[in-house]
PDB file of C-alpha atoms in Angstrom:
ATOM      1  CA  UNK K 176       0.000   0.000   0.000  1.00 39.00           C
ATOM      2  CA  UNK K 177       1.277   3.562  -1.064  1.00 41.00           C
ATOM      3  CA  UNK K 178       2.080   6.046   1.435  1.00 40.00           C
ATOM      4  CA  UNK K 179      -0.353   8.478  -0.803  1.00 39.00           C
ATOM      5  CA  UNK K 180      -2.088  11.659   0.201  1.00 39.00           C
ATOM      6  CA  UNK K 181      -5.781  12.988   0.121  1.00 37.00           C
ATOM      7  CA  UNK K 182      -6.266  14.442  -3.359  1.00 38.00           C
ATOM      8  CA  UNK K 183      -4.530  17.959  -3.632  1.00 37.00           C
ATOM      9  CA  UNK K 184      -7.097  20.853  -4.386  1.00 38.00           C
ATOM     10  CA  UNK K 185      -6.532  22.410  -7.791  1.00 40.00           C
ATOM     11  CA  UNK K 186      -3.672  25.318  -7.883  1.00 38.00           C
ATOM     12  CA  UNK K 187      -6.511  27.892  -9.412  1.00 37.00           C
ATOM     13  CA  UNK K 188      -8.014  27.481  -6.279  1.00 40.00           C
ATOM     14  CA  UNK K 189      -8.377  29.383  -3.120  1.00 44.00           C
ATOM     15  CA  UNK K 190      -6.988  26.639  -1.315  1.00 58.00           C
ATOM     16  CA  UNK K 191      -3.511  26.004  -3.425  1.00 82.00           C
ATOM     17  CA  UNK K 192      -2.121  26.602  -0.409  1.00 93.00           C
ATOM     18  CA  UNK K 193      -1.314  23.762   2.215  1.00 96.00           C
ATOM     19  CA  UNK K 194      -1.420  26.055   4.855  1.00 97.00           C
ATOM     20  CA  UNK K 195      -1.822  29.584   5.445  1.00 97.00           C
ATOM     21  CA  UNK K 196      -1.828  31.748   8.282  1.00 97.00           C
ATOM     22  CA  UNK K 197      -3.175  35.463   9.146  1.00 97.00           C
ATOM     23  CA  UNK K 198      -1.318  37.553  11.572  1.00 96.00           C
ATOM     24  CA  UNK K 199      -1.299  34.840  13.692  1.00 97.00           C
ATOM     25  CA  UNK K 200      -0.034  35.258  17.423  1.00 96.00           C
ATOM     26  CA  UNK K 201      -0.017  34.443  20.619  1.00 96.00           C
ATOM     27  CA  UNK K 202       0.468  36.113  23.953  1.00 95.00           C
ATOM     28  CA  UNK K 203       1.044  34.948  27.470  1.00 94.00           C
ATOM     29  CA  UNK K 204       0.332  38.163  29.257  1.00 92.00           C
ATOM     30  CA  UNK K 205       2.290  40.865  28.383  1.00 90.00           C
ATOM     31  CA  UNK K 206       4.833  38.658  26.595  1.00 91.00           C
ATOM     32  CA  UNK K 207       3.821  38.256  23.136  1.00 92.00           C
ATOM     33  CA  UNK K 208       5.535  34.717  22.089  1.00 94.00           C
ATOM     34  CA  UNK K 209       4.196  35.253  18.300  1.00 95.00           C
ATOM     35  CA  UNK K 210       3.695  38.799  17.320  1.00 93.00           C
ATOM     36  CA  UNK K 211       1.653  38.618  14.144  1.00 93.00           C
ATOM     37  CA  UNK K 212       2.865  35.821  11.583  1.00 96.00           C
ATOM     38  CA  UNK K 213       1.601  35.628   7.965  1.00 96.00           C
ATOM     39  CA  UNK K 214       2.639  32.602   5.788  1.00 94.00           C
ATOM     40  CA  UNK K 215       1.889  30.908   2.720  1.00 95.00           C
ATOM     41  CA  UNK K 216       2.804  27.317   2.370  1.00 96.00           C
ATOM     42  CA  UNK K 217       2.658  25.919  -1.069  1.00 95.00           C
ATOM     43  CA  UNK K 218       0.687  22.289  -1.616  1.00 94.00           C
ATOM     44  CA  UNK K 219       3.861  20.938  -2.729  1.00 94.00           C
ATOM     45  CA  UNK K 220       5.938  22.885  -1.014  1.00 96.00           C
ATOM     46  CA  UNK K 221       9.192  22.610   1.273  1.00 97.00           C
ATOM     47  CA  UNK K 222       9.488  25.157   3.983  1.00 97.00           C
ATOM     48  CA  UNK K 223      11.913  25.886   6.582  1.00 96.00           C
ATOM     49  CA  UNK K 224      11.305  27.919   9.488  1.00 95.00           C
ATOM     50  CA  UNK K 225      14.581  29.440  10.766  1.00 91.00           C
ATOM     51  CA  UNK K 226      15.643  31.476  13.818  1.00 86.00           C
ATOM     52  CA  UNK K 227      17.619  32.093  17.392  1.00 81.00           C
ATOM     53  CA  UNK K 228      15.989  30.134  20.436  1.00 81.00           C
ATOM     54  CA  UNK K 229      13.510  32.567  21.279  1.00 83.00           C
ATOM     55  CA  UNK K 230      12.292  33.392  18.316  1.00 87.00           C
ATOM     56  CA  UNK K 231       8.955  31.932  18.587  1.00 91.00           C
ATOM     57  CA  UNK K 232       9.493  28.787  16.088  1.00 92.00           C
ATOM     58  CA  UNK K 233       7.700  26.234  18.242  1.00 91.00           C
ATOM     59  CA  UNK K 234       5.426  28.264  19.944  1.00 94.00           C
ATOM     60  CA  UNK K 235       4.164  29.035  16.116  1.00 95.00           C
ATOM     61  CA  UNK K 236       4.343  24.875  15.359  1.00 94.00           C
ATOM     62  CA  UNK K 237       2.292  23.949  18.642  1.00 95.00           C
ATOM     63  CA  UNK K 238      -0.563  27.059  17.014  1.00 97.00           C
ATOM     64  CA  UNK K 239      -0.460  25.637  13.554  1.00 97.00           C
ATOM     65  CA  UNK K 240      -1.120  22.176  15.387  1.00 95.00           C
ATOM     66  CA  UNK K 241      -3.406  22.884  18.101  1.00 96.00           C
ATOM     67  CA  UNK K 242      -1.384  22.359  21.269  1.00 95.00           C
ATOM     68  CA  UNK K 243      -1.978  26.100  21.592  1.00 96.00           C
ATOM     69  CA  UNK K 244      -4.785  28.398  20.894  1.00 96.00           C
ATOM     70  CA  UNK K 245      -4.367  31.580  19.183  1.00 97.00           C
ATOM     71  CA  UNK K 246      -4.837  35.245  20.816  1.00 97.00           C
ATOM     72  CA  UNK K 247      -5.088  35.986  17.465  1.00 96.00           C
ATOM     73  CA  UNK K 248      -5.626  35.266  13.532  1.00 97.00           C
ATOM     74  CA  UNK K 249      -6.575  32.945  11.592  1.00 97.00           C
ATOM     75  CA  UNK K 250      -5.463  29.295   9.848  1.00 98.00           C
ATOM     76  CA  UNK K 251      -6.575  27.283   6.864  1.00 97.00           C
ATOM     77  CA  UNK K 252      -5.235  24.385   5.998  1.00 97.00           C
ATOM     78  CA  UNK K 253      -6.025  23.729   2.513  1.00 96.00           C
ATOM     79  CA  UNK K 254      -8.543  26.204   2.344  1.00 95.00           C
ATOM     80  CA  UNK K 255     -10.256  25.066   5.554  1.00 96.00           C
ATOM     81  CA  UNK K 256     -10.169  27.515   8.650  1.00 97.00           C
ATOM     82  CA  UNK K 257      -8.952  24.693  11.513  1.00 98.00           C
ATOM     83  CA  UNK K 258      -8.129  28.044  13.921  1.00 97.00           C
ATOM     84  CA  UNK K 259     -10.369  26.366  16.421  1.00 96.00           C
ATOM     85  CA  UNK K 260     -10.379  23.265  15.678  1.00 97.00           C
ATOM     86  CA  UNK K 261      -8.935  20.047  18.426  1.00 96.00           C
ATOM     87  CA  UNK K 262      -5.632  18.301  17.415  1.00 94.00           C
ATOM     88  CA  UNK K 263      -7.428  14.640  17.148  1.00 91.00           C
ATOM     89  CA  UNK K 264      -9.429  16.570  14.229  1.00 93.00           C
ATOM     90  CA  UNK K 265      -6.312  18.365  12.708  1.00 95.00           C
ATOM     91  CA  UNK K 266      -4.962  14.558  11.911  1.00 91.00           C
ATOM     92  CA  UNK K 267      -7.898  13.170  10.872  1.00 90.00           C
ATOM     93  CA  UNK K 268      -7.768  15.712   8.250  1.00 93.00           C
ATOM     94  CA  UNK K 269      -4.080  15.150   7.311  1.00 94.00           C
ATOM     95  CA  UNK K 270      -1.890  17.291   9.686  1.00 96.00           C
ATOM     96  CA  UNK K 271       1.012  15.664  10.916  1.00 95.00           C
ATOM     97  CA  UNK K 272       3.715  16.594  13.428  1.00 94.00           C
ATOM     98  CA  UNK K 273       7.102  15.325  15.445  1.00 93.00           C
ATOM     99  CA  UNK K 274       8.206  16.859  18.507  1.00 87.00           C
ATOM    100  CA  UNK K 275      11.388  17.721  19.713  1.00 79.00           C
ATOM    101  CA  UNK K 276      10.929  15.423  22.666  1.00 77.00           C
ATOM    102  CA  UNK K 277      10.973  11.388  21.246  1.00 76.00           C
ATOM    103  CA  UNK K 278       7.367  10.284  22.013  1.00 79.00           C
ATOM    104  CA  UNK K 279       7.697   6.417  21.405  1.00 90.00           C
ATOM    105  CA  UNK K 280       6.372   2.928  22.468  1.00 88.00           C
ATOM    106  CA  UNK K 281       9.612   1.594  24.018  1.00 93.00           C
ATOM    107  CA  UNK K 282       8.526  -1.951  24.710  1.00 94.00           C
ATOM    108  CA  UNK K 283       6.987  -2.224  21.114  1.00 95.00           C
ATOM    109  CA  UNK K 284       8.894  -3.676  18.129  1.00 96.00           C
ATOM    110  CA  UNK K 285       9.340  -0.751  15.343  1.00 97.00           C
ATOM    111  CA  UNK K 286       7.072  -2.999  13.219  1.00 95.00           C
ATOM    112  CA  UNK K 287       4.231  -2.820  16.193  1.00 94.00           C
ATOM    113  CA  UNK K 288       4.537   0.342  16.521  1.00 95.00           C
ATOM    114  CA  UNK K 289       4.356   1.852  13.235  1.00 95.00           C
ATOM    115  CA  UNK K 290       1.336  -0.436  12.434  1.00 92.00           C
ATOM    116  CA  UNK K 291       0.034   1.186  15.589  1.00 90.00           C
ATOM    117  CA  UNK K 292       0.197   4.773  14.155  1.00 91.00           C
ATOM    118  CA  UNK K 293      -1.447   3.577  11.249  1.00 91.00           C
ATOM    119  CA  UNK K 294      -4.378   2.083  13.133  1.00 87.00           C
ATOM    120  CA  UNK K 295      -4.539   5.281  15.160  1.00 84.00           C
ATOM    121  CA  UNK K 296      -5.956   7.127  12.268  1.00 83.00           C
ATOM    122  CA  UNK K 297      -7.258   4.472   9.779  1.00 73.00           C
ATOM    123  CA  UNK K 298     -11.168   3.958   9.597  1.00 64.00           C
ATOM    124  CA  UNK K 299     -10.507   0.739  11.316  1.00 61.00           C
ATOM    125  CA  UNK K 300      -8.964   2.581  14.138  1.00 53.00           C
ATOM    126  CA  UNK K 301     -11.651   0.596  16.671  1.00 47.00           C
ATOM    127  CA  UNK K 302     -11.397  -2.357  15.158  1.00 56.00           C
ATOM    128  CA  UNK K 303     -10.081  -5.610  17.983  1.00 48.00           C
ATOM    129  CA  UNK K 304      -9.317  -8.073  15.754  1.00 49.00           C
ATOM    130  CA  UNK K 305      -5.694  -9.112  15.347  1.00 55.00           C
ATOM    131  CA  UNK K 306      -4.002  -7.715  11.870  1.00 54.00           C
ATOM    132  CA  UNK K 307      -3.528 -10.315   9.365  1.00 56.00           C
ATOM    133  CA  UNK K 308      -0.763  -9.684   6.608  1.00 56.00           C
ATOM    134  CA  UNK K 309      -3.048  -8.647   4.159  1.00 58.00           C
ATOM    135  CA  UNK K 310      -4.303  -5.519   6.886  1.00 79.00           C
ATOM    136  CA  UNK K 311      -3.821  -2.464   5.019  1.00 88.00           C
ATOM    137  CA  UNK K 312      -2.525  -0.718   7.951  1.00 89.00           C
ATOM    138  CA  UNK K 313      -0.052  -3.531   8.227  1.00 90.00           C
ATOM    139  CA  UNK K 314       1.010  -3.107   4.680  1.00 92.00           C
ATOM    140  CA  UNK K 315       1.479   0.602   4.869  1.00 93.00           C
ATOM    141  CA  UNK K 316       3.590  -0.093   8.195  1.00 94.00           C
ATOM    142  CA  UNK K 317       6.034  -2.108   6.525  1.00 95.00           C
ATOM    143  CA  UNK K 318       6.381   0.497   3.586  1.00 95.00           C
ATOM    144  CA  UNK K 319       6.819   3.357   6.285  1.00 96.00           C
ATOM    145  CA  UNK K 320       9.622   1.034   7.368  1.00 97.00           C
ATOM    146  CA  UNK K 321      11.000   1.200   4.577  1.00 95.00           C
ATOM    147  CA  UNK K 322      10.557   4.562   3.526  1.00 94.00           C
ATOM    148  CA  UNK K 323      12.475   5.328   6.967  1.00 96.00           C
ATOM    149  CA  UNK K 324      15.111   3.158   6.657  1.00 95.00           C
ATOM    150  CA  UNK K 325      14.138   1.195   9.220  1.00 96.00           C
ATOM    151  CA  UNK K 326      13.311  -2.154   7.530  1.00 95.00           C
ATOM    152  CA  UNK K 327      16.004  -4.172   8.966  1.00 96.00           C
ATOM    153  CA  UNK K 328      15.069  -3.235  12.525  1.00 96.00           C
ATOM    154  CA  UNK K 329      11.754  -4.010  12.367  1.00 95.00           C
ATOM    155  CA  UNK K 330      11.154  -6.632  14.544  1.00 96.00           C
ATOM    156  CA  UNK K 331      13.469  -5.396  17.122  1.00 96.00           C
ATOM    157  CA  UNK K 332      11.874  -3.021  20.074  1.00 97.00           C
ATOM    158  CA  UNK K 333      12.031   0.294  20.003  1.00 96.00           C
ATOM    159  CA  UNK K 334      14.149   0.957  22.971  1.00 95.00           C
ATOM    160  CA  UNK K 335      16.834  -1.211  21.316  1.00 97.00           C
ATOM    161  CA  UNK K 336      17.159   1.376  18.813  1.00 96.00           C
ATOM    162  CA  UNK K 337      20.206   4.436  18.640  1.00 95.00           C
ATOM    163  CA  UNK K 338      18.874   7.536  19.403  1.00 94.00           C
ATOM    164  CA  UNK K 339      18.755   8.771  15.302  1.00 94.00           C
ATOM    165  CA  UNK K 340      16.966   6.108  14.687  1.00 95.00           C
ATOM    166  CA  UNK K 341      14.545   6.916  17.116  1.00 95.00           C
ATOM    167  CA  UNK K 342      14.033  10.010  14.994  1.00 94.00           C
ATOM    168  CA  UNK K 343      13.342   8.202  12.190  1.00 95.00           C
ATOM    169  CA  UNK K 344      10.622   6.359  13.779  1.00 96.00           C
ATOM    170  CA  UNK K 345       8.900   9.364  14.925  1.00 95.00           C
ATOM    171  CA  UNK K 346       9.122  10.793  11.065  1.00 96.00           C
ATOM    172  CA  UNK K 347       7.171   7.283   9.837  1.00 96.00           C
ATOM    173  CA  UNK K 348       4.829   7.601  12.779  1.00 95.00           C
ATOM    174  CA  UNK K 349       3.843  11.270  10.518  1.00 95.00           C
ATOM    175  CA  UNK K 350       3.656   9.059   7.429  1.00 95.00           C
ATOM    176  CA  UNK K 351       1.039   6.807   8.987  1.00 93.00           C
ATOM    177  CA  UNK K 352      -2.818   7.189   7.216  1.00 89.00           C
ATOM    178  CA  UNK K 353      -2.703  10.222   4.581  1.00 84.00           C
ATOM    179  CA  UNK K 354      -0.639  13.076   5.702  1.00 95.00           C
ATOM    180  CA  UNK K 355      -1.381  15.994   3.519  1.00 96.00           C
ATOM    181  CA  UNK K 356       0.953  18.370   5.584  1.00 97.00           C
ATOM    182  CA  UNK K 357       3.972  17.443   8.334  1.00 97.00           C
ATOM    183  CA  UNK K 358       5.481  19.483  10.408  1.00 97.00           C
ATOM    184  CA  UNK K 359       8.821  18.622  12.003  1.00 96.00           C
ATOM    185  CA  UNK K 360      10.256  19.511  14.900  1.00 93.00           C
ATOM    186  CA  UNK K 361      13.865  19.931  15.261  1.00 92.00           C
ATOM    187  CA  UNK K 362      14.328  16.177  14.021  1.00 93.00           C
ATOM    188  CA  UNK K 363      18.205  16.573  13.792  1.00 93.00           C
ATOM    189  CA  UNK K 364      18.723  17.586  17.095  1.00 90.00           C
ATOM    190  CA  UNK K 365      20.995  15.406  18.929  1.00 91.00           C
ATOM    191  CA  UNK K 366      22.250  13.585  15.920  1.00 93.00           C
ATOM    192  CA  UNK K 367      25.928  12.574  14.754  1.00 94.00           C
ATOM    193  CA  UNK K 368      27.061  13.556  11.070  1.00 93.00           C
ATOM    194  CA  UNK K 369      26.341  10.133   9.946  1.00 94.00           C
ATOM    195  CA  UNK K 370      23.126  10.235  11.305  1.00 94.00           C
ATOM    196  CA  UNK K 371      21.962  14.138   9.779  1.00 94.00           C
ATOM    197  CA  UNK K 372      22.993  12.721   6.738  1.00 94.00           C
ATOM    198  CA  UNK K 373      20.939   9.757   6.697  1.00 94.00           C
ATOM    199  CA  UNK K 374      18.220  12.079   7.635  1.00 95.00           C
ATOM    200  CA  UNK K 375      18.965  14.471   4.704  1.00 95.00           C
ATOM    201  CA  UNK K 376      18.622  11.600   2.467  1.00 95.00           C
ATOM    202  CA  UNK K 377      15.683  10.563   4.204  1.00 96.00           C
ATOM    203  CA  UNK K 378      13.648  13.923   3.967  1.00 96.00           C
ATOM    204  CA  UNK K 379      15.081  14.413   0.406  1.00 95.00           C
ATOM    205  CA  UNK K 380      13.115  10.626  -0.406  1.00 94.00           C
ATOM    206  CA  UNK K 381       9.538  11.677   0.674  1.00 93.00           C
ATOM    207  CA  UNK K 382       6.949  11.917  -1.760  1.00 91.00           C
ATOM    208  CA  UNK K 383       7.522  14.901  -3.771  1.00 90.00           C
ATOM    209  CA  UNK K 384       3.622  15.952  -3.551  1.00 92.00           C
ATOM    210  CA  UNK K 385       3.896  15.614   0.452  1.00 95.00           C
ATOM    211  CA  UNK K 386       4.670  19.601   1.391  1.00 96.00           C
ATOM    212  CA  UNK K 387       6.466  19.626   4.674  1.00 97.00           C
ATOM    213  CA  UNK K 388       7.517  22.613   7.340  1.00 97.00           C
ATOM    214  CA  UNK K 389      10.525  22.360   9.288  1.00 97.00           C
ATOM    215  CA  UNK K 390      12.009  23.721  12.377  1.00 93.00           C
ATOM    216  CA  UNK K 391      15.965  23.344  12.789  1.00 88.00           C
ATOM    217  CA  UNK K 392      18.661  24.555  14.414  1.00 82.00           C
ATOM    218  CA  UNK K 393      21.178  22.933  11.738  1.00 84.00           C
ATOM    219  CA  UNK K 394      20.971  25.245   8.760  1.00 84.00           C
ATOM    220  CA  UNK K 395      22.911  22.313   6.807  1.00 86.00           C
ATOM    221  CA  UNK K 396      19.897  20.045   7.045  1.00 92.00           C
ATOM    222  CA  UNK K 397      17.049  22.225   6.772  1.00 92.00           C
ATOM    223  CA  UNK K 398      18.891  24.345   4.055  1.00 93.00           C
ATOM    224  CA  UNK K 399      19.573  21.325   1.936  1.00 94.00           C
ATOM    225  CA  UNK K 400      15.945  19.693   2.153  1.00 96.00           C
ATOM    226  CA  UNK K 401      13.353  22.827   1.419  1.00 97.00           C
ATOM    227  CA  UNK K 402      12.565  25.034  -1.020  1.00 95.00           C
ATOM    228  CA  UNK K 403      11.511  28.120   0.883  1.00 96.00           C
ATOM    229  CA  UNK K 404      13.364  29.681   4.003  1.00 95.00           C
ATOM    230  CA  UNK K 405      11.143  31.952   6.845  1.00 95.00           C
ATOM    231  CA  UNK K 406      13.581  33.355   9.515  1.00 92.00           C
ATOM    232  CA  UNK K 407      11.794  34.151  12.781  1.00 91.00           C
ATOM    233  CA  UNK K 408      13.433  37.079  15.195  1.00 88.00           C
ATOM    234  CA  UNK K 409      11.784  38.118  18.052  1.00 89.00           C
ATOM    235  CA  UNK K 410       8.335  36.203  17.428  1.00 92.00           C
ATOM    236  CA  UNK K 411       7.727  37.601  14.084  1.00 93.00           C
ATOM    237  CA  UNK K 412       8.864  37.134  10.416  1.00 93.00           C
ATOM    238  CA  UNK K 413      11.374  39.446   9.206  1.00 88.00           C
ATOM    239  CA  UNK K 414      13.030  37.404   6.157  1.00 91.00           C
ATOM    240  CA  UNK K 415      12.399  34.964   3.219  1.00 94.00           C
ATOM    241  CA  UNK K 416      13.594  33.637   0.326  1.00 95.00           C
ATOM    242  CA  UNK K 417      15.448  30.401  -1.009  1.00 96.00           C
ATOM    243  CA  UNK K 418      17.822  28.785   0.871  1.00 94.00           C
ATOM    244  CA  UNK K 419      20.895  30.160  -1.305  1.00 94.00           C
ATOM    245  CA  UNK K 420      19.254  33.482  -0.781  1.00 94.00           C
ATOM    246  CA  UNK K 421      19.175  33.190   2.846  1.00 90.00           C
ATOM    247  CA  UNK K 422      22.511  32.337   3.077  1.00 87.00           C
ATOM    248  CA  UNK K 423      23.806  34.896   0.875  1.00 88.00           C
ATOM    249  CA  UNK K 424      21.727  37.710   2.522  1.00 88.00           C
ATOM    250  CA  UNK K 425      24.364  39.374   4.936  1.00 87.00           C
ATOM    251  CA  UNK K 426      21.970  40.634   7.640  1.00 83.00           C
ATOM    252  CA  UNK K 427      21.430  36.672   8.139  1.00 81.00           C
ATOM    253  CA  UNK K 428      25.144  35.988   7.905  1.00 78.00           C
ATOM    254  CA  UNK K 429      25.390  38.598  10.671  1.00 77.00           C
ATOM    255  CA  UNK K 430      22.625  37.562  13.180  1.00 70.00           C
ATOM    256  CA  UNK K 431      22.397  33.943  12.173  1.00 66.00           C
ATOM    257  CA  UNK K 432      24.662  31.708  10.387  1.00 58.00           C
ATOM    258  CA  UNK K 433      27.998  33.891  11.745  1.00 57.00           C
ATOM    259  CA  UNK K 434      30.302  35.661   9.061  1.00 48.00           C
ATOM    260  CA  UNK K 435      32.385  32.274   8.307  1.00 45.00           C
ATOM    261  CA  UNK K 436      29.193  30.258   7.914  1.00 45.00           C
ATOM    262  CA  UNK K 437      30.577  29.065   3.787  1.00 42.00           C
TER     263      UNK K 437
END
């Protein structure tokens, strides 16, 4: 079975865009977290979302994904406005997320567990009888596997696993039922060389019609796996552009990436 989306609206339409939002913030008293953000994100689109600590990047994510509500704004996701709607509902509809902190089934085998997150949000998500290996939530398991490079460790529990490929498993738990949109969270913190560059390779290998947004503190990940660049400062955005753009732009060289960033 495919790891395939919903159908994509038509680009003439109002909702070519994955997701948008409208001066979207959020304050916690007098400290506004998110000032007033205003983004497009393409249906096909790769975004990055780039910035200090501080700068409001996952305070934005947790908005766009319902752990938070808004003080202000607006969001539509595909057209839809989901501003106040719960985070079971977000998924249902397609919206997909990691976190920066691993949220896994340790005693589960990656196979279990994947077919799990398929179940979750399947239309056979109630269903008690045991998977046979013709379940289509079992088949699109062990092509998540795959797709994750996780194939070879799929029988083996999760808390065998090293710590990047940990991160991997959380990315195919956002590939489970029909994502239309993911949003990522920081997934190369923590991880060796050999490991960012598995997960560049990884990223790079997704579906090209599956849009995704990612927060990252390693520009040479998110740099080399998205399209579009949004730099965040102080809870608002104050820069876009491509990523050779961004790293050409000096005022980024300057507060960001440091003047020997090459």
């Amino acid at each position: 079975m495919a790891v395939s989306q919903q159908a994509i609206p038509d680009e003439s339409s109002s909702s070519a865009c994955a997701l948008e939002l409208n001066h979207l913030g959020k304050s916690f008293g007098a400290l506004a977290a998110v000032g007033s953000v205003s983004l497009q994100i393409g249906a096909h689109e790769r975004r990055a979302i780039l910035g200090s600590n501080g700068a409001g990047k996952t305070t934005l994510f947790n908005l766009v994904t319902g752990d938070l509500t808004p003080s202000r704004g607006k969001i539509l996701f595909f057209g839809k406005d989901i501003t106040a709607m719960p985070v079971h509902q977000r998924m249902r509809i397609g919206m997909r997320r990691t976190y920066q902190i691993s949220k896994l089934f340790w005693d589960l085998t990656v196979m279990d567990s994947l077919f799990l997150a398929c179940r979750g949000v399947s239309k056979n998500r109630f269903a008690m009888l045991k998977a046979h290996h013709l379940d289509q939530d079992r088949m699109q398991a062990e092509e998540i596997a795959q797709k994750v490079h996780l194939h070879h460790r799929a029988r083996e529990r999760v808390k065998s696993l090293s710590y990047g490929e940990q991160r991997q498993l959380e990315i195919g738990f956002a590939l489970a039922g029909n994502p239309r949109l993911i949003l990522l969270d920081e997934p190369a913190a923590g991880l060796s060389p050999a490991e960012r560059m598995n997960l560049v390779a990884l990223l790079k290998d997704l579906p090209e019609e599956l849009p995704f947004v990612i927060i990252e503190h390693d520009l040479d990940v998110a740099l080399r796996v998205v399209d579009q660049v949004s730099l965040m400062h102080n809870g608002t955005v104050f820069k876009e552009g491509t990523p050779a753009e961004i790293e050409a732009d000096p005022e980024v060289q300057r507060l960001y990436l440091g003047e020997d960033h090459g």
